[in-house]
Amino acid sequence: MALHKGAGDSRPLAVNPFYYGDADPVGSMRTAPPKHRLPDGPMSPHTAYQLVHDELMLDGNSRLNLATFVTTWMEPQADVLMAECRDKNMIDKDEYPRTAELERRCVAILADLWNAPDPAAVIGCSTTGSSEACMLAGMALKRRWANRNQDRYPAKARPNLVMGANVQVCWEKFCAFWEVEARLVPVSGDRLHLDAESAVALCDENTIGVVAVLGSTFDGSYEPVAEICAALDALQERTGVDVPVHVDGASGAMVAPFLDEDLVWDFRLPRVCSINTSGHKYGLVYPGVGWALWRDHDALPDELVFRVNYLGGDMPTFALNFSRPGAQVVAQYYTFLRLGRDGYRAVQQSSRDVAMSLASRIEALGDFRLITRGDQLPVFAFTTTDEIKNYDVFDVSRRLREHGWLVPAYTYPADREDLAVLRVVCRNGFSEDLADLLVEELSRLLPELRHQERPLDRPAVVATAFHH
């Protein structure tokens, strides 16, 4: 039945149900809407908003979430730009050519930032985040290896990927999804991430690459990319085995260029064939946007790039996702334009200063031992000292959560599961004032924790850094 008919017009005129707006607001008050099926009819937009809004109040405060690396604050102007672009489909490059141009400019900016020998030769794309970017980088490594070993693959040889056990879980997903053996170097003793010697020890002729992480999610530490590359150079000289390196710079690739300019980790190293980063982490953009860059066409086999005749245009694309909003890409370009090198340096230095200061103040409380100090990524991990027997890091995390602070507690991977830590991520927007409040809260809780008889039971499912 037609919702509305024009006067004297027998043709039905379809009316969008949303246009009814405040239709039957009293009914909306009388009837509780179902939660797991569509309601029978519309309700007031104000009522629908309030129902959703009120439920979301039970979420944690994102600004006090010291677990996540993801950006939780942007300027109002960025909010406006994102709202203006949220209806643009990033994949429709022929329909939204200026948005596509901003994506190309971001790739060029990153190529220059990461010291590509020939920025014009670099190939890159935006993604929904670092996880997709890592999947694409892994696919390129596998195809590149397969092309070089066509006489042996896939009949008998099984490709492998070498990385530290501290890698983000997306790399293990890649290996499972694309049938690659994950060769994980376990953490051991005080070595809590991949090093050159342990990486090379697992490489052979079937190794498609080594993943070096610039900023471990466990503790914020940089893996020694240059040392790993040098060790692989020596391996090639001895054996002829040529193993490329991918740098997972989800966080560090947007910190090191500004704060650690003398650290050589990027395309200055000839063995580094690809790099990824998260624009929505220390790229300072709301989720979700990531970036993947390859040194040149040799690093990204051409057969992986699809050229689609879409909406009248020839569109090269290399992505796992298809439709996604252009808003985050536009916001990334805005942030590059807004801050420049000096602005990024100031923001990242401020975050590092807060991290290092906060780490020192927590250490000074006497109950905790620092694993890292926030002097690489603005991230640090700490655990209780050996003398503390009454409580553990899980008790600290639980008590802080009661007061609104989200500070994750988790164990390290296999061979160091005895080491359980708390981790604090200092992002733009986490100020010295907020750090003061955290130290004050922790200081108030410590006397109660010290008077516990013993640590409470550890959660059945221990939270880990992988969720962030």
Coordinates of C-alpha atoms in Angstrom, one line a residue:
M1 CA 0.0 0.0 0.0
A2 CA 1.4 3.4 -0.9
L3 CA 2.5 5.5 1.9
H4 CA 1.4 8.7 0.2
K5 CA -0.4 9.6 -3.0
G6 CA -0.3 13.0 -4.6
A7 CA -3.6 14.8 -5.1
G8 CA -5.4 13.6 -8.2
D9 CA -2.6 11.2 -9.0
S10 CA -3.3 7.5 -9.0
R11 CA 0.4 6.6 -9.2
P12 CA 1.9 5.6 -5.8
L13 CA 4.6 7.9 -4.6
A14 CA 7.2 6.0 -2.6
V15 CA 8.3 7.9 0.6
N16 CA 11.5 7.0 2.4
P17 CA 10.5 5.8 5.9
F18 CA 13.3 7.9 7.3
Y19 CA 11.4 11.0 6.2
Y20 CA 8.7 10.3 8.8
G21 CA 11.1 11.5 11.4
D22 CA 9.1 11.9 14.6
A23 CA 6.2 9.7 13.5
D24 CA 4.5 8.1 16.5
P25 CA 6.9 9.2 19.3
V26 CA 4.5 8.0 21.9
G27 CA 4.5 4.5 20.4
S28 CA 8.2 4.5 20.6
M29 CA 7.9 5.2 24.3
R30 CA 5.4 2.5 24.9
T31 CA 7.1 -0.3 22.9
A32 CA 10.5 -1.7 23.6
P33 CA 12.1 -2.5 20.2
P34 CA 13.5 -6.0 19.6
K35 CA 17.3 -6.4 19.7
H36 CA 17.8 -9.3 17.4
R37 CA 15.3 -8.7 14.6
L38 CA 14.0 -5.7 12.8
P39 CA 11.2 -3.9 14.5
D40 CA 7.9 -3.9 12.7
G41 CA 7.9 -0.2 12.0
P42 CA 9.9 3.0 12.3
M43 CA 10.5 5.1 15.4
S44 CA 11.6 8.7 16.0
P45 CA 15.2 9.3 15.0
H46 CA 15.7 10.9 18.4
T47 CA 14.5 7.8 20.2
A48 CA 16.7 5.5 18.0
Y49 CA 19.7 7.7 18.7
Q50 CA 19.2 7.8 22.4
L51 CA 18.8 4.0 22.6
V52 CA 22.1 3.4 20.8
H53 CA 23.8 6.3 22.6
D54 CA 22.8 5.1 26.0
E55 CA 24.1 1.6 25.4
L56 CA 27.4 2.9 24.1
M57 CA 28.0 4.8 27.4
L58 CA 29.0 1.4 28.9
D59 CA 32.0 1.3 26.6
G60 CA 35.3 2.4 28.0
N61 CA 36.6 6.0 27.5
S62 CA 38.8 5.8 24.4
R63 CA 41.1 8.6 25.7
L64 CA 41.8 6.6 28.8
N65 CA 42.5 3.4 26.8
L66 CA 46.2 3.0 27.2
A67 CA 46.0 -0.5 25.6
T68 CA 45.3 0.7 22.1
F69 CA 47.8 2.2 19.6
V70 CA 44.9 3.6 17.6
T71 CA 44.3 7.4 17.3
T72 CA 41.6 8.6 19.6
W73 CA 41.7 12.3 19.0
M74 CA 41.7 14.5 15.9
E75 CA 41.0 18.2 15.2
P76 CA 37.5 19.4 14.5
Q77 CA 38.5 20.3 10.9
A78 CA 39.6 16.7 10.3
D79 CA 36.2 15.6 11.6
V80 CA 34.5 17.9 9.1
L81 CA 36.6 16.6 6.2
M82 CA 35.9 13.0 7.1
A83 CA 32.2 13.7 7.4
E84 CA 32.3 15.3 3.9
C85 CA 34.0 12.2 2.4
R86 CA 32.5 9.3 4.2
D87 CA 30.1 8.6 1.3
K88 CA 32.9 8.4 -1.2
N89 CA 33.9 4.9 -2.2
M90 CA 37.7 4.8 -2.2
I91 CA 37.8 2.1 -4.9
D92 CA 35.9 4.3 -7.4
K93 CA 38.9 6.2 -8.5
D94 CA 37.4 7.1 -11.8
E95 CA 34.4 8.6 -10.0
Y96 CA 36.4 10.4 -7.3
P97 CA 39.6 11.4 -9.1
R98 CA 40.7 14.0 -6.5
T99 CA 40.4 11.5 -3.6
A100 CA 42.5 9.1 -5.7
E101 CA 45.0 11.9 -6.3
L102 CA 45.3 12.5 -2.5
E103 CA 46.0 8.8 -2.1
R104 CA 48.8 9.0 -4.7
R105 CA 50.2 12.0 -2.9
C106 CA 50.3 10.2 0.4
V107 CA 52.2 7.3 -1.2
A108 CA 54.7 9.8 -2.6
I109 CA 55.1 11.5 0.8
L110 CA 55.7 8.1 2.5
A111 CA 58.2 7.1 -0.2
D112 CA 60.2 10.3 0.5
L113 CA 59.9 9.9 4.2
W114 CA 61.2 6.4 4.1
N115 CA 64.2 7.4 1.9
A116 CA 63.3 5.5 -1.2
P117 CA 66.3 5.8 -3.7
D118 CA 63.8 6.6 -6.5
P119 CA 60.5 7.7 -5.0
A120 CA 59.0 7.7 -8.5
A121 CA 59.6 4.0 -8.8
V122 CA 57.9 3.1 -5.5
I123 CA 54.5 1.4 -5.7
G124 CA 52.1 1.8 -2.9
C125 CA 48.5 1.8 -1.9
S126 CA 46.2 2.6 1.0
T127 CA 44.6 -0.2 3.0
T128 CA 42.1 -0.6 5.8
G129 CA 45.0 -0.9 8.2
S130 CA 48.3 -2.6 8.8
S131 CA 46.8 -6.0 8.9
E132 CA 45.6 -5.8 5.3
A133 CA 48.9 -4.1 4.3
C134 CA 50.9 -7.0 5.9
M135 CA 48.7 -9.6 4.0
L136 CA 49.5 -7.8 0.7
A137 CA 53.2 -7.6 1.6
G138 CA 53.3 -11.3 2.4
M139 CA 51.5 -12.2 -0.8
A140 CA 54.1 -10.3 -2.8
L141 CA 56.9 -12.0 -0.9
K142 CA 55.4 -15.4 -1.7
R143 CA 54.8 -14.7 -5.3
R144 CA 58.2 -13.3 -5.8
W145 CA 59.8 -16.4 -4.2
A146 CA 57.6 -18.7 -6.4
N147 CA 58.6 -16.9 -9.6
R148 CA 62.2 -17.4 -8.7
N149 CA 61.7 -21.1 -7.9
Q150 CA 59.3 -22.3 -10.6
D151 CA 61.3 -25.5 -11.1
R152 CA 60.6 -26.6 -7.5
Y153 CA 57.3 -24.9 -6.5
P154 CA 54.7 -26.0 -5.7
A155 CA 55.4 -29.7 -6.2
K156 CA 57.7 -30.3 -3.2
A157 CA 58.9 -27.1 -1.6
R158 CA 56.9 -25.4 1.1
P159 CA 57.7 -21.7 1.5
N160 CA 58.4 -20.3 5.0
L161 CA 58.4 -16.9 6.6
V162 CA 60.8 -16.0 9.4
M163 CA 59.8 -13.6 12.2
G164 CA 59.9 -13.2 15.9
A165 CA 57.3 -14.8 18.1
N166 CA 56.4 -11.3 19.2
V167 CA 54.9 -10.3 15.8
Q168 CA 51.3 -9.1 15.5
V169 CA 48.8 -11.9 15.0
C170 CA 48.1 -10.8 11.4
W171 CA 51.4 -12.4 10.3
E172 CA 50.3 -15.8 11.7
K173 CA 47.0 -15.3 10.0
F174 CA 48.8 -14.7 6.7
C175 CA 50.8 -17.9 7.0
A176 CA 47.6 -19.9 7.8
F177 CA 45.6 -18.4 5.0
W178 CA 48.2 -18.5 2.3
E179 CA 49.8 -21.9 3.3
V180 CA 53.2 -20.6 4.4
E181 CA 55.2 -22.1 7.2
A182 CA 55.5 -19.6 10.0
R183 CA 59.0 -19.9 11.5
L184 CA 58.7 -18.1 14.7
V185 CA 61.9 -17.2 16.6
P186 CA 61.0 -17.7 20.3
V187 CA 61.8 -15.0 22.8
S188 CA 64.5 -16.1 25.3
G189 CA 65.9 -14.6 28.4
D190 CA 66.3 -10.9 28.0
R191 CA 66.0 -11.1 24.2
L192 CA 62.3 -10.2 23.8
H193 CA 62.2 -9.7 20.0
L194 CA 63.9 -10.9 16.8
D195 CA 67.7 -10.4 16.4
A196 CA 70.0 -11.0 13.4
E197 CA 71.6 -14.3 14.6
S198 CA 68.3 -16.0 15.4
A199 CA 66.6 -14.8 12.1
V200 CA 69.4 -16.1 9.9
A201 CA 69.5 -19.4 11.7
L202 CA 66.0 -20.2 10.4
C203 CA 66.5 -19.1 6.8
D204 CA 66.9 -21.5 3.9
E205 CA 66.2 -21.6 0.1
N206 CA 62.5 -21.8 0.8
T207 CA 62.3 -18.6 2.9
I208 CA 60.2 -16.0 1.2
G209 CA 61.3 -13.3 3.6
V210 CA 62.1 -12.1 7.1
V211 CA 59.7 -9.8 8.9
A212 CA 61.4 -7.2 11.0
V213 CA 59.1 -5.2 13.4
L214 CA 59.9 -1.5 14.0
G215 CA 58.0 -1.3 17.3
S216 CA 57.0 -4.5 19.0
T217 CA 53.4 -4.4 20.2
F218 CA 54.6 -6.2 23.4
D219 CA 56.8 -3.5 24.7
G220 CA 57.4 -0.8 22.0
S221 CA 61.0 -1.9 21.2
Y222 CA 62.6 -1.7 17.7
E223 CA 64.0 -4.8 16.1
P224 CA 67.5 -4.3 14.6
V225 CA 66.6 -4.0 11.0
A226 CA 70.0 -3.0 9.7
E227 CA 71.7 -5.8 11.6
I228 CA 69.2 -8.3 10.2
C229 CA 69.9 -7.1 6.7
A230 CA 73.6 -7.3 7.2
A231 CA 73.4 -10.9 8.5
L232 CA 71.3 -11.8 5.4
D233 CA 73.9 -10.1 3.1
A234 CA 76.5 -12.4 4.7
L235 CA 74.2 -15.4 4.3
Q236 CA 73.8 -14.7 0.6
E237 CA 77.6 -14.4 0.2
R238 CA 78.1 -17.8 1.8
T239 CA 75.2 -19.7 0.3
G240 CA 73.7 -17.7 -2.5
V241 CA 70.3 -17.7 -0.7
D242 CA 68.8 -14.2 -1.2
V243 CA 66.2 -13.4 1.4
P244 CA 64.3 -10.1 1.3
V245 CA 63.2 -8.2 4.3
H246 CA 59.8 -6.6 5.0
V247 CA 59.6 -4.0 7.7
D248 CA 56.4 -4.0 9.7
G249 CA 56.4 -0.4 10.7
A250 CA 52.8 -0.4 11.9
S251 CA 53.8 2.2 14.5
G252 CA 57.5 2.8 14.3
A253 CA 57.5 3.9 10.6
M254 CA 55.6 7.0 11.7
V255 CA 57.9 7.7 14.7
A256 CA 61.5 6.8 13.7
P257 CA 61.6 9.2 10.6
F258 CA 61.0 12.1 12.9
L259 CA 62.7 11.2 16.2
D260 CA 65.4 8.7 15.2
E261 CA 66.7 10.2 11.9
D262 CA 70.1 8.5 12.2
L263 CA 68.5 5.0 12.6
V264 CA 68.8 3.2 9.3
W265 CA 65.8 0.8 8.9
D266 CA 64.0 1.8 5.7
F267 CA 64.6 1.8 1.9
R268 CA 68.2 3.0 2.5
L269 CA 68.8 -0.7 3.1
P270 CA 68.8 -2.4 -0.3
R271 CA 67.4 -5.7 1.2
V272 CA 64.3 -3.9 2.5
C273 CA 61.8 -4.6 -0.3
S274 CA 58.6 -3.4 1.4
I275 CA 57.3 -1.4 4.4
N276 CA 53.8 -1.0 5.9
T277 CA 52.4 1.4 8.5
S278 CA 49.2 2.2 10.1
G279 CA 47.9 5.7 9.4
H280 CA 45.5 5.3 12.2
K281 CA 48.2 4.7 14.8
Y282 CA 51.1 7.2 15.0
G283 CA 50.0 8.4 11.5
L284 CA 47.5 10.4 13.7
V285 CA 44.3 9.5 11.8
Y286 CA 41.1 7.9 13.1
P287 CA 40.8 4.2 12.1
G288 CA 41.0 2.6 9.7
V289 CA 43.7 3.4 7.2
G290 CA 47.0 1.7 6.5
W291 CA 49.7 2.0 3.9
A292 CA 51.9 -0.6 2.0
L293 CA 54.8 0.5 -0.1
W294 CA 57.2 -1.6 -2.3
R295 CA 60.6 -0.4 -3.3
D296 CA 60.0 -0.9 -7.1
H297 CA 58.1 -3.1 -9.6
D298 CA 60.5 -6.0 -9.0
A299 CA 59.3 -6.1 -5.4
L300 CA 55.7 -6.3 -6.3
P301 CA 55.0 -8.9 -9.1
D302 CA 52.9 -7.4 -11.8
E303 CA 50.5 -10.3 -11.9
L304 CA 49.2 -9.4 -8.5
V305 CA 48.0 -6.0 -9.6
F306 CA 44.6 -6.2 -11.2
R307 CA 43.6 -3.7 -13.9
V308 CA 39.8 -3.5 -13.8
N309 CA 37.5 -1.8 -16.3
Y310 CA 35.3 -0.2 -13.6
L311 CA 32.8 2.6 -14.3
G312 CA 34.5 3.5 -17.6
G313 CA 38.1 3.7 -16.3
D314 CA 41.1 1.4 -16.3
M315 CA 41.9 1.0 -12.6
P316 CA 44.9 -0.8 -11.3
T317 CA 44.2 -2.2 -7.8
F318 CA 46.0 -4.4 -5.3
A319 CA 43.9 -4.9 -2.2
L320 CA 42.0 -7.6 -0.3
N321 CA 39.1 -5.2 0.3
F322 CA 37.1 -3.4 -2.4
S323 CA 34.6 -0.8 -1.3
R324 CA 35.6 1.4 1.6
P325 CA 35.2 5.0 2.5
G326 CA 37.7 7.6 1.3
A327 CA 37.4 9.7 4.5
Q328 CA 40.5 8.2 6.2
V329 CA 42.7 8.7 3.2
V330 CA 41.6 12.3 3.0
A331 CA 42.2 12.7 6.7
Q332 CA 45.7 11.3 6.3
Y333 CA 46.5 13.8 3.6
Y334 CA 45.0 16.6 5.8
T335 CA 47.3 15.5 8.6
F336 CA 50.4 15.4 6.4
L337 CA 49.5 18.9 5.1
R338 CA 48.6 20.3 8.5
L339 CA 51.7 19.1 10.4
G340 CA 54.6 18.8 8.0
R341 CA 57.8 17.3 9.3
D342 CA 58.3 19.7 12.1
G343 CA 54.7 19.2 13.3
Y344 CA 55.0 15.5 13.3
R345 CA 58.3 15.7 15.1
A346 CA 56.8 17.9 17.8
V347 CA 53.8 15.6 18.3
Q348 CA 55.8 12.4 18.4
Q349 CA 58.5 13.9 20.7
S350 CA 55.8 15.0 23.1
S351 CA 54.4 11.5 23.2
R352 CA 57.8 10.1 23.8
D353 CA 58.6 12.6 26.5
V354 CA 55.3 11.7 28.3
A355 CA 56.1 7.9 28.0
M356 CA 59.6 8.2 29.3
S357 CA 58.6 10.5 32.2
L358 CA 55.7 8.3 33.1
A359 CA 57.8 5.2 33.0
S360 CA 60.4 6.7 35.3
R361 CA 57.7 7.8 37.8
I362 CA 56.1 4.3 37.8
E363 CA 59.6 2.8 38.4
A364 CA 60.1 5.2 41.3
L365 CA 57.0 3.8 43.1
G366 CA 59.3 0.9 44.0
D367 CA 56.9 -2.0 43.2
F368 CA 57.7 -2.2 39.5
R369 CA 60.5 -3.1 37.2
L370 CA 60.6 -1.6 33.7
I371 CA 61.0 -3.8 30.6
T372 CA 61.2 -0.9 28.3
R373 CA 61.4 2.9 28.9
G374 CA 59.4 4.5 26.1
D375 CA 62.5 5.7 24.4
Q376 CA 61.7 4.0 21.0
L377 CA 58.0 3.8 20.5
P378 CA 56.2 6.1 23.0
V379 CA 55.3 2.8 24.7
F380 CA 56.6 1.0 27.7
A381 CA 56.1 -2.3 29.5
F382 CA 56.6 -3.0 33.2
T383 CA 56.2 -5.8 35.7
T384 CA 56.2 -6.3 39.4
T385 CA 59.6 -6.7 41.2
D386 CA 60.6 -10.0 42.5
E387 CA 59.8 -8.9 46.1
I388 CA 56.1 -8.4 45.3
K389 CA 54.2 -11.5 46.3
N390 CA 50.8 -10.1 47.3
Y391 CA 49.6 -9.1 43.9
D392 CA 50.5 -9.4 40.2
V393 CA 50.1 -7.3 37.0
F394 CA 46.6 -8.7 36.4
D395 CA 45.4 -7.4 39.8
V396 CA 46.8 -4.0 38.9
S397 CA 45.0 -4.0 35.5
R398 CA 41.8 -5.1 37.1
R399 CA 41.9 -2.4 39.8
L400 CA 42.8 0.4 37.3
R401 CA 39.9 -0.7 35.1
E402 CA 37.5 -0.1 38.0
H403 CA 38.6 3.6 37.9
G404 CA 38.2 3.9 34.1
W405 CA 41.8 3.3 33.1
L406 CA 42.4 0.5 30.5
V407 CA 45.9 -0.8 30.9
P408 CA 46.4 -4.3 29.5
A409 CA 48.2 -7.1 31.3
Y410 CA 49.5 -10.1 29.4
T411 CA 52.2 -12.7 29.2
Y412 CA 55.0 -12.9 26.6
P413 CA 55.0 -15.7 24.0
A414 CA 56.3 -19.2 24.4
D415 CA 59.5 -19.7 26.4
R416 CA 58.9 -16.5 28.3
E417 CA 55.3 -17.1 29.4
D418 CA 56.6 -16.6 33.0
L419 CA 57.0 -12.9 32.2
A420 CA 53.7 -11.1 32.7
V421 CA 53.6 -7.3 32.1
L422 CA 51.5 -4.2 31.9
R423 CA 51.8 -2.0 28.8
V424 CA 51.1 1.7 28.5
V425 CA 50.7 3.3 25.0
C426 CA 51.2 7.1 25.0
R427 CA 49.5 8.6 22.0
N428 CA 48.8 12.2 20.9
G429 CA 46.2 13.5 23.3
F430 CA 47.6 11.6 26.3
S431 CA 49.1 14.6 28.1
E432 CA 51.3 15.1 31.1
D433 CA 48.2 16.0 33.1
L434 CA 46.6 12.7 32.3
A435 CA 49.8 10.9 33.1
D436 CA 49.8 12.7 36.5
L437 CA 46.3 11.4 37.1
L438 CA 47.3 7.8 36.3
V439 CA 50.3 7.9 38.7
E440 CA 48.0 9.4 41.4
E441 CA 45.5 6.6 40.8
L442 CA 48.2 3.9 40.9
S443 CA 49.7 5.4 44.1
R444 CA 46.2 5.2 45.8
L445 CA 45.7 1.6 44.8
L446 CA 49.1 0.3 45.8
P447 CA 48.5 0.2 49.6
E448 CA 45.4 -1.9 49.1
L449 CA 47.2 -4.2 46.7
R450 CA 50.1 -4.7 49.1
H451 CA 47.6 -5.8 51.8
Q452 CA 46.2 -8.6 49.7
E453 CA 47.0 -12.1 51.0
R454 CA 48.0 -13.3 47.5
P455 CA 47.3 -12.5 43.8
L456 CA 43.8 -13.1 42.7
D457 CA 43.1 -15.7 40.1
R458 CA 44.4 -14.9 36.7
P459 CA 41.6 -14.4 34.1
A460 CA 40.7 -17.6 32.2
V461 CA 41.4 -15.8 28.9
V462 CA 44.4 -13.6 29.4
A463 CA 44.3 -10.3 27.4
T464 CA 47.3 -9.9 25.1
A465 CA 48.9 -7.1 23.0
F466 CA 47.5 -8.8 19.9
H467 CA 44.1 -7.1 20.3
H468 CA 45.6 -3.7 19.7

